[in-house]
PDB file of N, CA and C in Angstrom:
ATOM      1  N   UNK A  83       1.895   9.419 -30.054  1.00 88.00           N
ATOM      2  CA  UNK A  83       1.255   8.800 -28.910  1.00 88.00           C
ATOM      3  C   UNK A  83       1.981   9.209 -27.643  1.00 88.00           C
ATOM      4  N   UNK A  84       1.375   9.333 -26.517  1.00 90.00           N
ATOM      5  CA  UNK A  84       2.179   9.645 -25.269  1.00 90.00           C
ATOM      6  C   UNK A  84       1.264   8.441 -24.081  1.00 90.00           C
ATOM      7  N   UNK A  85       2.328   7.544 -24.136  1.00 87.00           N
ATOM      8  CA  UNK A  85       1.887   6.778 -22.779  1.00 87.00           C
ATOM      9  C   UNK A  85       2.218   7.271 -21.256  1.00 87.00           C
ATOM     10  N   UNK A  86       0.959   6.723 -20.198  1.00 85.00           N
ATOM     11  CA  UNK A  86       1.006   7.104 -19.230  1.00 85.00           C
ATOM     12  C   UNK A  86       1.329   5.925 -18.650  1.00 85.00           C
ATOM     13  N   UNK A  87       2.246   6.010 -17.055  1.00 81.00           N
ATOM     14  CA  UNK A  87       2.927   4.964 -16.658  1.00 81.00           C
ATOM     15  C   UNK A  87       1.638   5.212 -15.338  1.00 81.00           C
ATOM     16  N   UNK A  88       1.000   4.375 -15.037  1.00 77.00           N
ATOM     17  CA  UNK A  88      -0.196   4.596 -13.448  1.00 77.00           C
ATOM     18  C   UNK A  88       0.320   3.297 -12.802  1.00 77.00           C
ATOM     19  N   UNK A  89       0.973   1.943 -13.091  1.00 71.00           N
ATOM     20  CA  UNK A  89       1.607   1.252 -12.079  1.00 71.00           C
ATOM     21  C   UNK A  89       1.609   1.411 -10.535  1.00 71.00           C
ATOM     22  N   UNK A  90       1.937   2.631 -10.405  1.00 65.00           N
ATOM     23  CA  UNK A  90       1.752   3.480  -8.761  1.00 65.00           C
ATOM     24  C   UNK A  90       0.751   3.899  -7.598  1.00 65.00           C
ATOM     25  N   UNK A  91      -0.450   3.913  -9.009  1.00 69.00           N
ATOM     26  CA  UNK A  91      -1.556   4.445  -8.643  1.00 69.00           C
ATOM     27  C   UNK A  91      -2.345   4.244  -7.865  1.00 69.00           C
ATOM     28  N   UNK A  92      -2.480   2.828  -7.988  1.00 61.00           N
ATOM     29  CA  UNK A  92      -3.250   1.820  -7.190  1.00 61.00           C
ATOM     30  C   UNK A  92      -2.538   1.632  -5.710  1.00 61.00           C
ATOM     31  N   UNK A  93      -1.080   1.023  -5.582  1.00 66.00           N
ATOM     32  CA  UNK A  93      -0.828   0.153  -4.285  1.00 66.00           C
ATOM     33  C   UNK A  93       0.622   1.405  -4.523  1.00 66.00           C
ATOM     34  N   UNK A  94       0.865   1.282  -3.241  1.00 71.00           N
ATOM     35  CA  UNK A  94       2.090   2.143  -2.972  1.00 71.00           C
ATOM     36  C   UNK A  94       3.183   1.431  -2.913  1.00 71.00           C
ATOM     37  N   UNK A  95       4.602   1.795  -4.060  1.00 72.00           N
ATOM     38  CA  UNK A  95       5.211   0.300  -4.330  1.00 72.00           C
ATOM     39  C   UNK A  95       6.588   0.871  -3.680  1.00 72.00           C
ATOM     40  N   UNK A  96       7.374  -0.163  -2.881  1.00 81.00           N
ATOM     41  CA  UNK A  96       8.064   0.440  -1.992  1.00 81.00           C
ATOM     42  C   UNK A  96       9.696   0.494  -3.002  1.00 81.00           C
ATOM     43  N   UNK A  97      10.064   1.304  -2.810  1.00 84.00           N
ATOM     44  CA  UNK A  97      11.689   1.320  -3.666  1.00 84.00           C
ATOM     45  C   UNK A  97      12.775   2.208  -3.311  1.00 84.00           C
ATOM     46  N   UNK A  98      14.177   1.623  -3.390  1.00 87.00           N
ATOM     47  CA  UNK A  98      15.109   2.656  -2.995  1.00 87.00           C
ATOM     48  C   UNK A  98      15.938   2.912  -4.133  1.00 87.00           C
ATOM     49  N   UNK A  99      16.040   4.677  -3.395  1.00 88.00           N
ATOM     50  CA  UNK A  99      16.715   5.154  -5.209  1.00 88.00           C
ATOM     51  C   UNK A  99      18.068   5.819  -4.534  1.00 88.00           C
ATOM     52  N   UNK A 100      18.649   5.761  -5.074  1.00 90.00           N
ATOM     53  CA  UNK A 100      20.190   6.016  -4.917  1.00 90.00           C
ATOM     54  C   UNK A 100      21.087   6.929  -5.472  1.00 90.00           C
ATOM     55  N   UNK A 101      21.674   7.937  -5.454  1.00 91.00           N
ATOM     56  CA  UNK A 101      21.656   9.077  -6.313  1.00 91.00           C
ATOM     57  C   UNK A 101      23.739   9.316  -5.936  1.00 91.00           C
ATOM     58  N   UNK A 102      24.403   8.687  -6.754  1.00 92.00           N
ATOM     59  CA  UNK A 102      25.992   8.593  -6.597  1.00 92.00           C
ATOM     60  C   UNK A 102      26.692   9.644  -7.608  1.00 92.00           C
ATOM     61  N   UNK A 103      27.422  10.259  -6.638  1.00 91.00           N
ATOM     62  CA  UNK A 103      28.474  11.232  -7.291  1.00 91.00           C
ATOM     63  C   UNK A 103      29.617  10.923  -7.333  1.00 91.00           C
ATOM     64  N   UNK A 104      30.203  10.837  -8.608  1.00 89.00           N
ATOM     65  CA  UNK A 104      31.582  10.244  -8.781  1.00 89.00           C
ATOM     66  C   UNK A 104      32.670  11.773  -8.790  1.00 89.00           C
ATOM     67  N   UNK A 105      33.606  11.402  -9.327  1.00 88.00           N
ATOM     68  CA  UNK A 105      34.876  11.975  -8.914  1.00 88.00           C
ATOM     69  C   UNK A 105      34.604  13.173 -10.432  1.00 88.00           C
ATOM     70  N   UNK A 106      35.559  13.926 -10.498  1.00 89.00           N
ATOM     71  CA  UNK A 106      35.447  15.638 -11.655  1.00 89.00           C
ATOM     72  C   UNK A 106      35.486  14.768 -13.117  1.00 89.00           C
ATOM     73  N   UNK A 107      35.843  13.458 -13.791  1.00 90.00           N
ATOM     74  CA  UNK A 107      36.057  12.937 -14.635  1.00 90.00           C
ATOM     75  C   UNK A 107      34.883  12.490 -15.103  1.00 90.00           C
ATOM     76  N   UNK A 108      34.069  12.357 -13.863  1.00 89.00           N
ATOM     77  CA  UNK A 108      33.124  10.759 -14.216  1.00 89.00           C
ATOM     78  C   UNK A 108      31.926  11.414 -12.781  1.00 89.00           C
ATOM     79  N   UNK A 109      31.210  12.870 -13.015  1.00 88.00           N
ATOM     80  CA  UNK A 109      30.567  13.535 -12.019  1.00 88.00           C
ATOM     81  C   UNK A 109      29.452  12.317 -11.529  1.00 88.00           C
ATOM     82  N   UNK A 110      28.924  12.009 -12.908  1.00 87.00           N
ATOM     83  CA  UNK A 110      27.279  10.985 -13.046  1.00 87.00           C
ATOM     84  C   UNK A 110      27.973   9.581 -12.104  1.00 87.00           C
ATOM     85  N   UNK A 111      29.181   8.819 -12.325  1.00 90.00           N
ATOM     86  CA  UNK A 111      29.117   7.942 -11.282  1.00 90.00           C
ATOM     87  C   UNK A 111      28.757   6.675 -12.699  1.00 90.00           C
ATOM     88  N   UNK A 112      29.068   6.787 -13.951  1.00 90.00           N
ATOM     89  CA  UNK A 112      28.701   5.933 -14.704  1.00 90.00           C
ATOM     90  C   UNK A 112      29.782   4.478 -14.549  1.00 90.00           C
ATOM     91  N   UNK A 113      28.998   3.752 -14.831  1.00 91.00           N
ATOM     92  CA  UNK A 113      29.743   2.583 -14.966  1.00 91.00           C
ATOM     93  C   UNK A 113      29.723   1.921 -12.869  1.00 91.00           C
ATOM     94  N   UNK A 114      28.916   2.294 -12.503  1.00 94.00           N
ATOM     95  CA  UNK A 114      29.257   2.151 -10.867  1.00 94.00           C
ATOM     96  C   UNK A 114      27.840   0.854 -10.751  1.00 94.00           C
ATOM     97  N   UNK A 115      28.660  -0.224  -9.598  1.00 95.00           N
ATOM     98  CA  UNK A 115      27.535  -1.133  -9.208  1.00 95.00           C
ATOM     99  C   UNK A 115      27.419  -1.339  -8.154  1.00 95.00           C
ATOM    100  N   UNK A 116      26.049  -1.816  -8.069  1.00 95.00           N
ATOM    101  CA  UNK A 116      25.187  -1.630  -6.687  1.00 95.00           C
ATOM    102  C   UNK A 116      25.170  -3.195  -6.611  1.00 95.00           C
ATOM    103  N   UNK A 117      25.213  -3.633  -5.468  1.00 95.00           N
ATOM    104  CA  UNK A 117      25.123  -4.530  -4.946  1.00 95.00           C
ATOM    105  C   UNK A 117      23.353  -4.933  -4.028  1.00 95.00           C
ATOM    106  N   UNK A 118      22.819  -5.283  -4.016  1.00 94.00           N
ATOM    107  CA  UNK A 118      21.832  -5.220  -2.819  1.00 94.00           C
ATOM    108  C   UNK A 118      21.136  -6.293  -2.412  1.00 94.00           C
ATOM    109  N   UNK A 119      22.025  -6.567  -0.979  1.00 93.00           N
ATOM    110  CA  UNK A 119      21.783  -8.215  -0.025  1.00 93.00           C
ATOM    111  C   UNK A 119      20.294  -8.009   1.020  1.00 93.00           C
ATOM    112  N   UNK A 120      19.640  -9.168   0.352  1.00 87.00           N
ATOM    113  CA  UNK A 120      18.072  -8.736   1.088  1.00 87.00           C
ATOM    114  C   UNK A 120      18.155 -10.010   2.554  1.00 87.00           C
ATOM    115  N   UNK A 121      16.972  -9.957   3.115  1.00 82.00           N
ATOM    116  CA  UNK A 121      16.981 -10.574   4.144  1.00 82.00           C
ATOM    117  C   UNK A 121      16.414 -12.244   4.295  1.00 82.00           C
ATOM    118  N   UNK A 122      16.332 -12.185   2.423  1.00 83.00           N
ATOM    119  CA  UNK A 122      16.611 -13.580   2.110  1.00 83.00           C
ATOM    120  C   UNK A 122      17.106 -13.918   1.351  1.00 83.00           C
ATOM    121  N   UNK A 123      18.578 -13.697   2.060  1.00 86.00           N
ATOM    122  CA  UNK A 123      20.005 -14.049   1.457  1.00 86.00           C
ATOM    123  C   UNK A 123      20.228 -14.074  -0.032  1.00 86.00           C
ATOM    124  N   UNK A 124      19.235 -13.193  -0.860  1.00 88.00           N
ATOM    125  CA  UNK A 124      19.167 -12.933  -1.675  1.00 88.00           C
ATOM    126  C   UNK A 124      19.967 -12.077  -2.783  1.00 88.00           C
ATOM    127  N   UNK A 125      20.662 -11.731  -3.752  1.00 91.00           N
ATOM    128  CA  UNK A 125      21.757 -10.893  -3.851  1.00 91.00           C
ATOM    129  C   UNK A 125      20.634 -10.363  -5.293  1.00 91.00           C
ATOM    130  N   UNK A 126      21.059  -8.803  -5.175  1.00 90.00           N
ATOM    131  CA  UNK A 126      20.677  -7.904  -6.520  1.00 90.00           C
ATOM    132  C   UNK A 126      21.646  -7.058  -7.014  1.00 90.00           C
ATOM    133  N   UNK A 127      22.126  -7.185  -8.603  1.00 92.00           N
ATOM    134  CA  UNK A 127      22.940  -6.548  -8.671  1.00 92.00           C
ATOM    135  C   UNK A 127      22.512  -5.490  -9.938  1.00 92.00           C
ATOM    136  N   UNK A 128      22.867  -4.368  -9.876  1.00 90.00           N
ATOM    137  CA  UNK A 128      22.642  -3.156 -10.724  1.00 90.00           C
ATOM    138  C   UNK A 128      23.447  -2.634 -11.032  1.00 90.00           C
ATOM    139  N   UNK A 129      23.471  -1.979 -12.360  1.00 90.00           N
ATOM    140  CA  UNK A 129      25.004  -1.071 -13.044  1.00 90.00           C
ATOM    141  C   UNK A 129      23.811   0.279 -13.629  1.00 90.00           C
ATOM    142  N   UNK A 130      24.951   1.149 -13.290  1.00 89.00           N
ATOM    143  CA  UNK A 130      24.278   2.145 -13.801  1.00 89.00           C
ATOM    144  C   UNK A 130      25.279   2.926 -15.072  1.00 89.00           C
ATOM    145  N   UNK A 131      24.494   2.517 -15.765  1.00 85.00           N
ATOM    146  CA  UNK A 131      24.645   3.087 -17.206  1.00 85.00           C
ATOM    147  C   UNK A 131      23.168   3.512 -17.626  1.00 85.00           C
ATOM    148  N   UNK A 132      22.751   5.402 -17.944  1.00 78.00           N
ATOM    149  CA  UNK A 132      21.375   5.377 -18.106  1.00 78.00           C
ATOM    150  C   UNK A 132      20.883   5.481 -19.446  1.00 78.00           C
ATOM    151  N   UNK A 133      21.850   4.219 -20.133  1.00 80.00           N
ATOM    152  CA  UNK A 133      21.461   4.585 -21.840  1.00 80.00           C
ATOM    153  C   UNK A 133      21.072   3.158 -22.100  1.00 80.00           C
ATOM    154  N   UNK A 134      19.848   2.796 -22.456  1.00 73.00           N
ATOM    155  CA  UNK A 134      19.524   1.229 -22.699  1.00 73.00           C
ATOM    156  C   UNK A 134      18.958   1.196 -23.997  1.00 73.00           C
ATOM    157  N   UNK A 135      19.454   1.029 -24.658  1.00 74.00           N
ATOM    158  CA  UNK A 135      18.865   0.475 -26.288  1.00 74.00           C
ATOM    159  C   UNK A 135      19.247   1.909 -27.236  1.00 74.00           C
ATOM    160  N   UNK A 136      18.268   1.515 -28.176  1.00 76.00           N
ATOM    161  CA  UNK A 136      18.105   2.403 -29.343  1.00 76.00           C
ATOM    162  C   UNK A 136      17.388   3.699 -28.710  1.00 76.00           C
ATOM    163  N   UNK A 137      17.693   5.172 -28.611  1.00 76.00           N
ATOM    164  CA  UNK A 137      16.654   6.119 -28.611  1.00 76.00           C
ATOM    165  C   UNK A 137      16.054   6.102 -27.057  1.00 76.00           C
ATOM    166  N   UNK A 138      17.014   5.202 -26.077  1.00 76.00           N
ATOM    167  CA  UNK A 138      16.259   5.486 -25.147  1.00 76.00           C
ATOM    168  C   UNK A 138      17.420   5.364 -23.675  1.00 76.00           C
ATOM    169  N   UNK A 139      16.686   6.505 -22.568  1.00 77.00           N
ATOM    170  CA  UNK A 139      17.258   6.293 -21.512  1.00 77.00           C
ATOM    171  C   UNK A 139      16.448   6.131 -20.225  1.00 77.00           C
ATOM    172  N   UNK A 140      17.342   6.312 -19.355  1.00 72.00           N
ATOM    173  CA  UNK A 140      16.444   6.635 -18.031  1.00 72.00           C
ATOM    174  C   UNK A 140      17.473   7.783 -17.184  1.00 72.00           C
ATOM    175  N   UNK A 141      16.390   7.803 -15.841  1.00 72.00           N
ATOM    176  CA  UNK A 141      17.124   8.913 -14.553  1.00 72.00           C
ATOM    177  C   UNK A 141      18.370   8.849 -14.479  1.00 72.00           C
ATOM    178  N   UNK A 142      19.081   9.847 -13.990  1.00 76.00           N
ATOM    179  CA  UNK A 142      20.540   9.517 -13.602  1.00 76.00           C
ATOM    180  C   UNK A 142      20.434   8.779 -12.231  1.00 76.00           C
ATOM    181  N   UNK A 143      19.965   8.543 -11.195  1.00 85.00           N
ATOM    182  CA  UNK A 143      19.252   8.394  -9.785  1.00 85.00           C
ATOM    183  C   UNK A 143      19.239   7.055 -10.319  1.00 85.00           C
ATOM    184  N   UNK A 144      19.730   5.792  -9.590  1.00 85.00           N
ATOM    185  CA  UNK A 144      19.770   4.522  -9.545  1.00 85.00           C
ATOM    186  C   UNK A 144      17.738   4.132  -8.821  1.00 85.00           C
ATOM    187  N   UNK A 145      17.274   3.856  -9.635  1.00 83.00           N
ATOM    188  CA  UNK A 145      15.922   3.063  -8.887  1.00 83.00           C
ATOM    189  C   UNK A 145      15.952   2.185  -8.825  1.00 83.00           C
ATOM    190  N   UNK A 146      15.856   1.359  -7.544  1.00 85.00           N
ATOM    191  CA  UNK A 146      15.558   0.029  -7.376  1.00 85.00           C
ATOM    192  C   UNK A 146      14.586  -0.805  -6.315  1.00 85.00           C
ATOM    193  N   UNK A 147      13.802  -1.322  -7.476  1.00 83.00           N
ATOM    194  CA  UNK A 147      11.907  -1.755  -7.153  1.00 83.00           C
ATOM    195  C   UNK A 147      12.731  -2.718  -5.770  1.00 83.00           C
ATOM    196  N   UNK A 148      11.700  -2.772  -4.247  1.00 82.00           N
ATOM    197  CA  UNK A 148      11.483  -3.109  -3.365  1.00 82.00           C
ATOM    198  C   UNK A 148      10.843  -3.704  -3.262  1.00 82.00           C
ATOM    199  N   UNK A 149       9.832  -4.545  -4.144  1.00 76.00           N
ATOM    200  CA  UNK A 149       8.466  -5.247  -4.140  1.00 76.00           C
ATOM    201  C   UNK A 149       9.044  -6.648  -3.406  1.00 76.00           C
ATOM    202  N   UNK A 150       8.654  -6.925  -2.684  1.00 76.00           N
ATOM    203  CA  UNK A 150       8.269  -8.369  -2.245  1.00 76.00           C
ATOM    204  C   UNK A 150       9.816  -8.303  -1.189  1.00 76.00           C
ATOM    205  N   UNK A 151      10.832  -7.736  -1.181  1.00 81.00           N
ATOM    206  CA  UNK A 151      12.019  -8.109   0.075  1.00 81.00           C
ATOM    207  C   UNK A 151      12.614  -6.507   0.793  1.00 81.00           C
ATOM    208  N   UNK A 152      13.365  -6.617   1.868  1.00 85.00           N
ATOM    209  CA  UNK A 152      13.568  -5.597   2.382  1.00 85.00           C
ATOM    210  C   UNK A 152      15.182  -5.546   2.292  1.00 85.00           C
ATOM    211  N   UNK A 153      15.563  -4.699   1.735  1.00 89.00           N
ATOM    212  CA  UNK A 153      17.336  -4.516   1.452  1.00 89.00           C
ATOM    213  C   UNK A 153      17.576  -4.149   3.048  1.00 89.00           C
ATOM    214  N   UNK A 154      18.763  -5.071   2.838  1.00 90.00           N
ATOM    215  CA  UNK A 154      19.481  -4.893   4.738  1.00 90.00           C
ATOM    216  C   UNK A 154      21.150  -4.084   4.405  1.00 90.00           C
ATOM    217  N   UNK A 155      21.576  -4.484   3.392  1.00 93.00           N
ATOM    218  CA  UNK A 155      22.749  -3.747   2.819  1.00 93.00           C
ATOM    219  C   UNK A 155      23.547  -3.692   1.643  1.00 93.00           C
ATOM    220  N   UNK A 156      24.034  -2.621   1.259  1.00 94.00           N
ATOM    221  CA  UNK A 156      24.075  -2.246  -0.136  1.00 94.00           C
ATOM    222  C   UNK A 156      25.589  -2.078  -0.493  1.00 94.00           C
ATOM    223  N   UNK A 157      26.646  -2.400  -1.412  1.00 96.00           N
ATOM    224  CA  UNK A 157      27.646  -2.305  -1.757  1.00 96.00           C
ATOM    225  C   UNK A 157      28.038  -1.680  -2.961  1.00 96.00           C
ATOM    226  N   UNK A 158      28.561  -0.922  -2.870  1.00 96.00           N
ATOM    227  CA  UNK A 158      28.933  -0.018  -3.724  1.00 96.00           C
ATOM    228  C   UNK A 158      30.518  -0.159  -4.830  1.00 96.00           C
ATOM    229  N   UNK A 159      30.535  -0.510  -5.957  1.00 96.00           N
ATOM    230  CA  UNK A 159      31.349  -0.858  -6.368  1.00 96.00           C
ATOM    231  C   UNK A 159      31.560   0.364  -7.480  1.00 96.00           C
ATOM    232  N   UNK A 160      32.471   0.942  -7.633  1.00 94.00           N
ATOM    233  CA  UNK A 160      32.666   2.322  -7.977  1.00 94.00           C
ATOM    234  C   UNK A 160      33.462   2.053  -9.440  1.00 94.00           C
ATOM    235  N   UNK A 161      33.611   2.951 -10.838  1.00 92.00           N
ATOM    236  CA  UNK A 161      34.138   2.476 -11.814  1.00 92.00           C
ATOM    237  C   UNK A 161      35.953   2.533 -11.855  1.00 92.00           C
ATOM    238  N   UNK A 162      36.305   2.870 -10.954  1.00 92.00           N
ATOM    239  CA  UNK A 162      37.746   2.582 -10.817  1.00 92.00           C
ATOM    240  C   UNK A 162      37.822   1.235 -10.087  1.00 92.00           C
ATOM    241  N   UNK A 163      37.100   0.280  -9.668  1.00 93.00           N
ATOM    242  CA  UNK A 163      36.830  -0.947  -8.743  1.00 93.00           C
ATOM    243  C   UNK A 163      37.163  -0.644  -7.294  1.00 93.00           C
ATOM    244  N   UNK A 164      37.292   0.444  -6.819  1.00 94.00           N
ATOM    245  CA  UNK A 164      37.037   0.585  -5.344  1.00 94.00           C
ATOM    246  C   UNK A 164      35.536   0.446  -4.658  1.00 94.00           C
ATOM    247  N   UNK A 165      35.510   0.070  -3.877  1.00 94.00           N
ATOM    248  CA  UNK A 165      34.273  -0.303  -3.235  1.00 94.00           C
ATOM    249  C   UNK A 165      33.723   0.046  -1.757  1.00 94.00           C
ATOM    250  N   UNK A 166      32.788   0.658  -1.352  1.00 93.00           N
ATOM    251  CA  UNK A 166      32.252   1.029   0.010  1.00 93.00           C
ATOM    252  C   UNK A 166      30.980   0.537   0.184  1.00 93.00           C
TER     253      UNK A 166
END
């Protein structure tokens, strides 16, 4: 079977994707978290690891759905725990 993802198709869905380069050890940036404070005082937090379950992954490129708030600023928490 091959499913098609059309979610998109219809309404144009707004999202920011994030694409982090880590240091010669760790190029992909694994293990790194995103922070993201919306403009109702809202907090989102994301780790990027792109291996989720059994048999399956995703992008190396951090996506993160925009539907319904507008990110005002983003924190970057890096896998050695330094942060920008």
């Amino acid at each position: 079977m091959l499913y098609r993802n059309s979610s998109n198709d219809a309404v144009k869905q707004r999202y920011l994707q994030v694409e982090l380069k880590g240091d010669s050890a760790n190029t992909n940036a694994i293990g790194a978290k995103l922070i993201v404070y919306n403009s109702l005082y809202q907090v989102h937090t994301y780790e990027k690891f792109p291996v989720r379950g059994f048999q399956s992954s995703m992008e190396t490129p951090v996506h993160i759905g925009l539907n319904g708030f507008k990110a005002d600023s983003l924190l970057i928490v890096w896998p050695d725990n330094t942060f920008e």
